PDB file of C-alpha atoms in Angstrom:
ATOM      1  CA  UNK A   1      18.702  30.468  15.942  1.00 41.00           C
ATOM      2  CA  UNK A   2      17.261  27.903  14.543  1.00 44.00           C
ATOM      3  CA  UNK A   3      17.878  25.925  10.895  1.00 45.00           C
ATOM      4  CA  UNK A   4      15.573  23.883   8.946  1.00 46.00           C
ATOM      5  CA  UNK A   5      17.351  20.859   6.949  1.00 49.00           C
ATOM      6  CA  UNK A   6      14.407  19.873   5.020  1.00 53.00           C
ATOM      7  CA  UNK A   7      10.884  20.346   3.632  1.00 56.00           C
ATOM      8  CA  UNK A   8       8.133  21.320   6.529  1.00 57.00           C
ATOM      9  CA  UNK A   9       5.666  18.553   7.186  1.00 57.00           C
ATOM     10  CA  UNK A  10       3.112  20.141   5.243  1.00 65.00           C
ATOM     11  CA  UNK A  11       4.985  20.235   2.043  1.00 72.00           C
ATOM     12  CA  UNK A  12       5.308  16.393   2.414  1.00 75.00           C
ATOM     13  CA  UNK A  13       2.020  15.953   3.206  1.00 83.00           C
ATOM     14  CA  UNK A  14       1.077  17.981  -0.503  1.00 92.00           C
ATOM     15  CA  UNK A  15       3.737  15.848  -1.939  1.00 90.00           C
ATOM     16  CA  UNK A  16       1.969  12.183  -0.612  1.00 92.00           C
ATOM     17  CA  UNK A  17      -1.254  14.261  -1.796  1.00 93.00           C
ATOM     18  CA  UNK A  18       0.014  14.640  -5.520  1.00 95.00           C
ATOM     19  CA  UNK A  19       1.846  11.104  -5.612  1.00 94.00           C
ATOM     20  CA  UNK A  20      -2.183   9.542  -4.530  1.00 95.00           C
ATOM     21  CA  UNK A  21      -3.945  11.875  -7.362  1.00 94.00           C
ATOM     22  CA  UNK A  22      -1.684  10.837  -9.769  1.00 96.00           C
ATOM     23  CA  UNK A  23      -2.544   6.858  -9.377  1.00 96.00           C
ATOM     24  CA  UNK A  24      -5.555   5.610 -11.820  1.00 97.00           C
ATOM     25  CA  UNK A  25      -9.024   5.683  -9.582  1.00 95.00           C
ATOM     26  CA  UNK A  26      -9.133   1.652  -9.566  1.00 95.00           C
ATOM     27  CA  UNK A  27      -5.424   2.003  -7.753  1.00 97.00           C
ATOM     28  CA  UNK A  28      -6.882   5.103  -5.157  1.00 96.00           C
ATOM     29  CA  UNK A  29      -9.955   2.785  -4.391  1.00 95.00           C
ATOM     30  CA  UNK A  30      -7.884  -0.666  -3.745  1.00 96.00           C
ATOM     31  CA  UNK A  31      -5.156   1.445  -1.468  1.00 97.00           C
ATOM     32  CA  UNK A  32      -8.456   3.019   0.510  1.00 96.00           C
ATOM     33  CA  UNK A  33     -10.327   0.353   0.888  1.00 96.00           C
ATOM     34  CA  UNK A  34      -6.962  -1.594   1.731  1.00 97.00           C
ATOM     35  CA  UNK A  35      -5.848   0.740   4.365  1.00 97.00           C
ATOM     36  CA  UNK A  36      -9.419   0.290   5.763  1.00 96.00           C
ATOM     37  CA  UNK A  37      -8.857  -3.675   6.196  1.00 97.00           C
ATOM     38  CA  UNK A  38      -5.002  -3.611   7.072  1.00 97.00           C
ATOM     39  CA  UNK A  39      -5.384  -0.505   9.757  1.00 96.00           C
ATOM     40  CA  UNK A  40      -8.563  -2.112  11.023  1.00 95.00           C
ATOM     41  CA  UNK A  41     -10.555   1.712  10.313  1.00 92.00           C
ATOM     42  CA  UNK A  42     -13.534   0.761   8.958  1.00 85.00           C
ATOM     43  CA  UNK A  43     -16.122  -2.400   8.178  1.00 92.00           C
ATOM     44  CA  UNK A  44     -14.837  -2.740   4.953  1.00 92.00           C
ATOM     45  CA  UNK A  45     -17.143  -5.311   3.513  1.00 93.00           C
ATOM     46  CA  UNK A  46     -20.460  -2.134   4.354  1.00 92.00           C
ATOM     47  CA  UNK A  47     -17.762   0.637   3.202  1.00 91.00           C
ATOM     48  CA  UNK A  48     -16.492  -1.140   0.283  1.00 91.00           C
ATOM     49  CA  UNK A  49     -18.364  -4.110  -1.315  1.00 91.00           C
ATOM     50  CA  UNK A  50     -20.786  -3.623  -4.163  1.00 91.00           C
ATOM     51  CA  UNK A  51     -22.016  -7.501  -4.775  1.00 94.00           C
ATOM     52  CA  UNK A  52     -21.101 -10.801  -3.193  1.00 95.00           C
ATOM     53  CA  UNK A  53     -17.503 -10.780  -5.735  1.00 94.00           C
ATOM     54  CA  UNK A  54     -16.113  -8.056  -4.107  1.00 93.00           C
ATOM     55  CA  UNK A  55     -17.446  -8.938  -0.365  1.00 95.00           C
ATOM     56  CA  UNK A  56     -15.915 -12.135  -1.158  1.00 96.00           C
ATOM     57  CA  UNK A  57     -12.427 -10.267  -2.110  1.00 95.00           C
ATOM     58  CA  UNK A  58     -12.338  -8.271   0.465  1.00 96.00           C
ATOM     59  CA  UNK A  59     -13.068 -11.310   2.812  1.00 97.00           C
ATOM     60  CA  UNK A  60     -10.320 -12.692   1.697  1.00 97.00           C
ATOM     61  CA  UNK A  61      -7.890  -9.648   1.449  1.00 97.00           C
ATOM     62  CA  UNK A  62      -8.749  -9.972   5.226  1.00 97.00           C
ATOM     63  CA  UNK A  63      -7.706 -12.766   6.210  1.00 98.00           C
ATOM     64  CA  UNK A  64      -4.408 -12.454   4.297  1.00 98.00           C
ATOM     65  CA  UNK A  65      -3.789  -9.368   6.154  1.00 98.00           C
ATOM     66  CA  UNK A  66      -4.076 -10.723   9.625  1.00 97.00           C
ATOM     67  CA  UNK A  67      -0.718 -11.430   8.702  1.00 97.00           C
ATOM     68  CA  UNK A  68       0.435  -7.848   9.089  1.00 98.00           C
ATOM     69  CA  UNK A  69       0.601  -8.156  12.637  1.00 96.00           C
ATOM     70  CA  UNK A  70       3.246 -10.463  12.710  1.00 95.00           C
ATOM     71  CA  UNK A  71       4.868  -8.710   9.588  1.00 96.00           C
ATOM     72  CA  UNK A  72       5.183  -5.114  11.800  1.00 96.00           C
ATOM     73  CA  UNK A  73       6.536  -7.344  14.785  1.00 94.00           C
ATOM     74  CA  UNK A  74       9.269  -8.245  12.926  1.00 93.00           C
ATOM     75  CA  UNK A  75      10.820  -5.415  10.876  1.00 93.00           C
ATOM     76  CA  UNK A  76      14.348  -5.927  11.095  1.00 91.00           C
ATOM     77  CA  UNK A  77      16.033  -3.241  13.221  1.00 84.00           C
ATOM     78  CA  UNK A  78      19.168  -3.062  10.913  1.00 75.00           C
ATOM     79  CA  UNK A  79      20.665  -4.707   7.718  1.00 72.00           C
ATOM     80  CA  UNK A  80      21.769  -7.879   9.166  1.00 71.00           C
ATOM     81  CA  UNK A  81      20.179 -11.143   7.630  1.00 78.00           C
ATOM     82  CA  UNK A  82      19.652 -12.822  11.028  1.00 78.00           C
ATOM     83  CA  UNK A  83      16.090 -11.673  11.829  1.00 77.00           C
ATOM     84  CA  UNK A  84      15.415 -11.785   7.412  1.00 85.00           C
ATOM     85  CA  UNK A  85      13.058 -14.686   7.056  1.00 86.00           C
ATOM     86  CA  UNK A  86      10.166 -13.952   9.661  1.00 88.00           C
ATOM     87  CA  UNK A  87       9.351 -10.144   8.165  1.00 94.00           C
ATOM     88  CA  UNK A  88      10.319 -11.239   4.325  1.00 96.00           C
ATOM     89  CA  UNK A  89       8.532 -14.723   3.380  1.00 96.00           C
ATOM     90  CA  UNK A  90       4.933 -13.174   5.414  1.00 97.00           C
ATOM     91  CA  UNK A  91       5.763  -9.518   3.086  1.00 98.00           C
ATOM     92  CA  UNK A  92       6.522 -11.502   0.197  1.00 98.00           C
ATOM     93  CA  UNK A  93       3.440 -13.277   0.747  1.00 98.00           C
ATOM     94  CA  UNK A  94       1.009 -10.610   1.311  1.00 98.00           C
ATOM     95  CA  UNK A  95       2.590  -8.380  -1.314  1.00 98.00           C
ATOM     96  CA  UNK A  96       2.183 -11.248  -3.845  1.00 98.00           C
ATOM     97  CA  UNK A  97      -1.203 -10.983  -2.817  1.00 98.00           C
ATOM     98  CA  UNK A  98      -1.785  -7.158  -3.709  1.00 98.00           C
ATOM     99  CA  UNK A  99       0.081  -7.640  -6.651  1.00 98.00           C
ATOM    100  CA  UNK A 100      -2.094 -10.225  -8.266  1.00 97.00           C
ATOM    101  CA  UNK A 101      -5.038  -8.306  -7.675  1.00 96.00           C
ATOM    102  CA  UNK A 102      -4.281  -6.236 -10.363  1.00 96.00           C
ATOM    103  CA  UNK A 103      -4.513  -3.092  -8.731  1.00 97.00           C
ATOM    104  CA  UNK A 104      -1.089  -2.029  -7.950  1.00 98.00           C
ATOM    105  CA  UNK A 105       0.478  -1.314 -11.290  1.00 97.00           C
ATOM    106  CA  UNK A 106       3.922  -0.445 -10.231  1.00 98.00           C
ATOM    107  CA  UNK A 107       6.072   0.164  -7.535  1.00 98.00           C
ATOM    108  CA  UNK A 108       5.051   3.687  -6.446  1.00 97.00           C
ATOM    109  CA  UNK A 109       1.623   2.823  -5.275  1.00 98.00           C
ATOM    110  CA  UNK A 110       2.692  -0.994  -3.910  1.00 98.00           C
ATOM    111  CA  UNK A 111       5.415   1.871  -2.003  1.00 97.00           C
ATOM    112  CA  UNK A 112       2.889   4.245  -0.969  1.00 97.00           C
ATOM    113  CA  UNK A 113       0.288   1.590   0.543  1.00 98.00           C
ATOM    114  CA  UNK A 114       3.280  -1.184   2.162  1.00 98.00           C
ATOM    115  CA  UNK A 115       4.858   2.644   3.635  1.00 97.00           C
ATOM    116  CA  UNK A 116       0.975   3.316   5.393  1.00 97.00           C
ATOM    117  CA  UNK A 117       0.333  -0.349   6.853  1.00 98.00           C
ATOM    118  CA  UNK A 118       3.956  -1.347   7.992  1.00 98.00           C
ATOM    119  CA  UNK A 119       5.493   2.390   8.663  1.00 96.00           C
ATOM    120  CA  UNK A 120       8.383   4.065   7.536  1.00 94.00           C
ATOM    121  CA  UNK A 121      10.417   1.268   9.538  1.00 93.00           C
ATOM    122  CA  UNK A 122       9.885  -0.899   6.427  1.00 95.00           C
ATOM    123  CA  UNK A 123      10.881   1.260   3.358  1.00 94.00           C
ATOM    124  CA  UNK A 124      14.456  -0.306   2.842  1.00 93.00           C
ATOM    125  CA  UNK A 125      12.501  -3.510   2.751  1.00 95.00           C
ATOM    126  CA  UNK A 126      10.298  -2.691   0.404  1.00 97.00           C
ATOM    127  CA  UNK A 127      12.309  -2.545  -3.042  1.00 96.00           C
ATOM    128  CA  UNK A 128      13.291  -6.431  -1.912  1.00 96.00           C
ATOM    129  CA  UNK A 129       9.683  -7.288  -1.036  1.00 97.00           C
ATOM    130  CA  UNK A 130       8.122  -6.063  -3.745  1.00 98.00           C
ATOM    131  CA  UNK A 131      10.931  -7.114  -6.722  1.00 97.00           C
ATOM    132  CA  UNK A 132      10.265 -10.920  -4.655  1.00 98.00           C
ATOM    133  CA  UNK A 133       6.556 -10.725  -5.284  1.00 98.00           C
ATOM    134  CA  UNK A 134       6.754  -9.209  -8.510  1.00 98.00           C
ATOM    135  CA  UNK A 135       9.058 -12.116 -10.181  1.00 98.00           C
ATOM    136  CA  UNK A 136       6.429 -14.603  -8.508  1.00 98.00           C
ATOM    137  CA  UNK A 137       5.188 -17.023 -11.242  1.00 97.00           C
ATOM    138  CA  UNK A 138       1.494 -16.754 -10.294  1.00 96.00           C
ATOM    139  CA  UNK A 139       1.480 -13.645 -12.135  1.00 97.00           C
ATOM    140  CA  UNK A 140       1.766 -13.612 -16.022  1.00 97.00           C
ATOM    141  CA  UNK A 141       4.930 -13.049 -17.638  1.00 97.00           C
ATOM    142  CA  UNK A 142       3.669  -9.497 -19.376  1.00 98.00           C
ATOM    143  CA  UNK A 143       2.820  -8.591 -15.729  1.00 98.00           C
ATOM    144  CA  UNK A 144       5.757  -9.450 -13.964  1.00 97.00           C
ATOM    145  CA  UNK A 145       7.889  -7.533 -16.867  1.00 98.00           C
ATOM    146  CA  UNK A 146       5.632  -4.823 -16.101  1.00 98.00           C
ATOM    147  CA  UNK A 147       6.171  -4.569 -13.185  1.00 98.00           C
ATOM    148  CA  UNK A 148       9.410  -4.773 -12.275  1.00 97.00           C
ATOM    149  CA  UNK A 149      10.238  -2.547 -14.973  1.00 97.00           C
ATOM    150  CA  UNK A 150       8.403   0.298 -12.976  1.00 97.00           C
ATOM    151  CA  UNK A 151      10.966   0.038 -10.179  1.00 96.00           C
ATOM    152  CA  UNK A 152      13.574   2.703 -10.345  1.00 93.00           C
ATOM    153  CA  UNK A 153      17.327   2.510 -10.341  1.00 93.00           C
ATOM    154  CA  UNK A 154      17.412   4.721  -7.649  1.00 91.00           C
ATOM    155  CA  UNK A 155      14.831   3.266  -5.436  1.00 90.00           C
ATOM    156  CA  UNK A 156      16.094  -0.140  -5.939  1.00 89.00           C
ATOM    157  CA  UNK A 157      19.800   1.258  -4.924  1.00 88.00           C
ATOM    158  CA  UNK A 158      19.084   3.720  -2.640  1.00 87.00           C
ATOM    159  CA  UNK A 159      21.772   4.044   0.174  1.00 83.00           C
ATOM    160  CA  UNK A 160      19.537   5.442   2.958  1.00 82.00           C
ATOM    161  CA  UNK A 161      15.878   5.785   3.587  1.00 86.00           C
ATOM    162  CA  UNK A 162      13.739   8.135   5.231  1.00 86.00           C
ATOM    163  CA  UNK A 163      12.393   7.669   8.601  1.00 86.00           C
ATOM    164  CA  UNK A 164       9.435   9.818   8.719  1.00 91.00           C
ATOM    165  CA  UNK A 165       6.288   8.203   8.838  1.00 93.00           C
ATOM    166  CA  UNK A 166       3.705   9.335   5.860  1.00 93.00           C
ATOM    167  CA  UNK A 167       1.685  11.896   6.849  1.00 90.00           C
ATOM    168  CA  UNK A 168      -1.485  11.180   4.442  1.00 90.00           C
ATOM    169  CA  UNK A 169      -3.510   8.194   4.594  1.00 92.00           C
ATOM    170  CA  UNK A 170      -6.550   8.516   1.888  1.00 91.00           C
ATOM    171  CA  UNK A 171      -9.652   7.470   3.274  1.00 86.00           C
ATOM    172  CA  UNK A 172     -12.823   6.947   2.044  1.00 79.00           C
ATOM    173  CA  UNK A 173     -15.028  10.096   0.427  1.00 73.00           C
ATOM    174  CA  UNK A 174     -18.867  10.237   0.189  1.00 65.00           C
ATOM    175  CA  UNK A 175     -20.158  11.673  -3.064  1.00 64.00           C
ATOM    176  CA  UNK A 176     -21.926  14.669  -2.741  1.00 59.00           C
ATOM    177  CA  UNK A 177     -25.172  14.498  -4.144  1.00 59.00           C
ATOM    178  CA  UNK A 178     -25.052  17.500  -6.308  1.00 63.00           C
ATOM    179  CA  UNK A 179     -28.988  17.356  -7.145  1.00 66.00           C
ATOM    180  CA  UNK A 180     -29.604  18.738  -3.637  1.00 64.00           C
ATOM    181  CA  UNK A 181     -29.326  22.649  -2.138  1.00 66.00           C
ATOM    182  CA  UNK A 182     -25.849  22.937  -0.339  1.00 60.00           C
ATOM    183  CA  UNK A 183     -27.191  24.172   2.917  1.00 59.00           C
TER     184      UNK A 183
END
């Protein structure tokens, strides 16, 4: 006989679903198109640019995240401080990054992207990470009280994390040209 101790996979999936709906369309749009540069899916500059600013962003979004390489190869295996400083200064860095883009208001969607281009093998680091980068002085004060007030007591203190890796990763969506038949 067998027992289920949790939700089925597809209930989490809904669940990542809602949590992505429920972020404002300038957040959904910088997670996509950042999932396209940091999981190497897509030419994001053709995909995502719309004048020579944003190709120039995403350039350089690029070339920040060729540091996720080195980030994923060094996710500590435990709690233990001795392998600390080659995963958290690169994080730090690259989440500093995000977060002065203005794109990630809080700490759910800075979650929900750092949980899709590291893996679930990060989310105890994350609260750290993103509380580091957050605090960071390159970002204005109103900012920085912003955002780490979005940070939950309970994810900053959780005692365990889940080891399931996210099931949803939003991609890209053409518009449908609603001017033209359907078949």
């Amino acid at each position: 006989m067998a027992t289920r101790s949790g939700p089925a996979a597809g209930d989490l999936s809904i669940a990542e679903i809602r949590e992505f709906a429920g972020f404002p369309a300038a957040t959904q749009r910088y997670i996509r198109r950042s999932l396209d540069i940091g999981l190497e899916r897509e030419d994001a500059i053709a995909r995502w640019s719309r004048d020579m600013v944003e190709e120039t962003a995403i350039r350089v979004q690029a070339k920040v995240y060729q540091r996720l390489g080195e980030i994923r190869a060094h996710i500590p295996d435990d709690s233990g401080l001795d392998s600390l400083e080659g995963f958290m200064a690169p994080l730090v860095t690259v989440s500093a990054f995000d977060l002065g883009q203005d794109r990630l208001p809080g700490f759910s969607p800075y979650r929900f992207l750092y949980e899709r281009l590291l893996g679930a093998h990060a989310r105890p680091w994350l609260p750290g990470a993103f509380c580091a980068a957050a605090s960071l002085p390159h970002l204005h004060p109103d900012k920085r009280k912003t955002l780490l007030q979005s940070i939950s007591e309970a994810a900053a203190t959780a005692p365990g994390w889940s080891a399931r890796e996210p099931s949803f990763y939003p991609e890209w969506v053409d518009k449908i040209d609603e001017t033209r038949p359907a078949n």
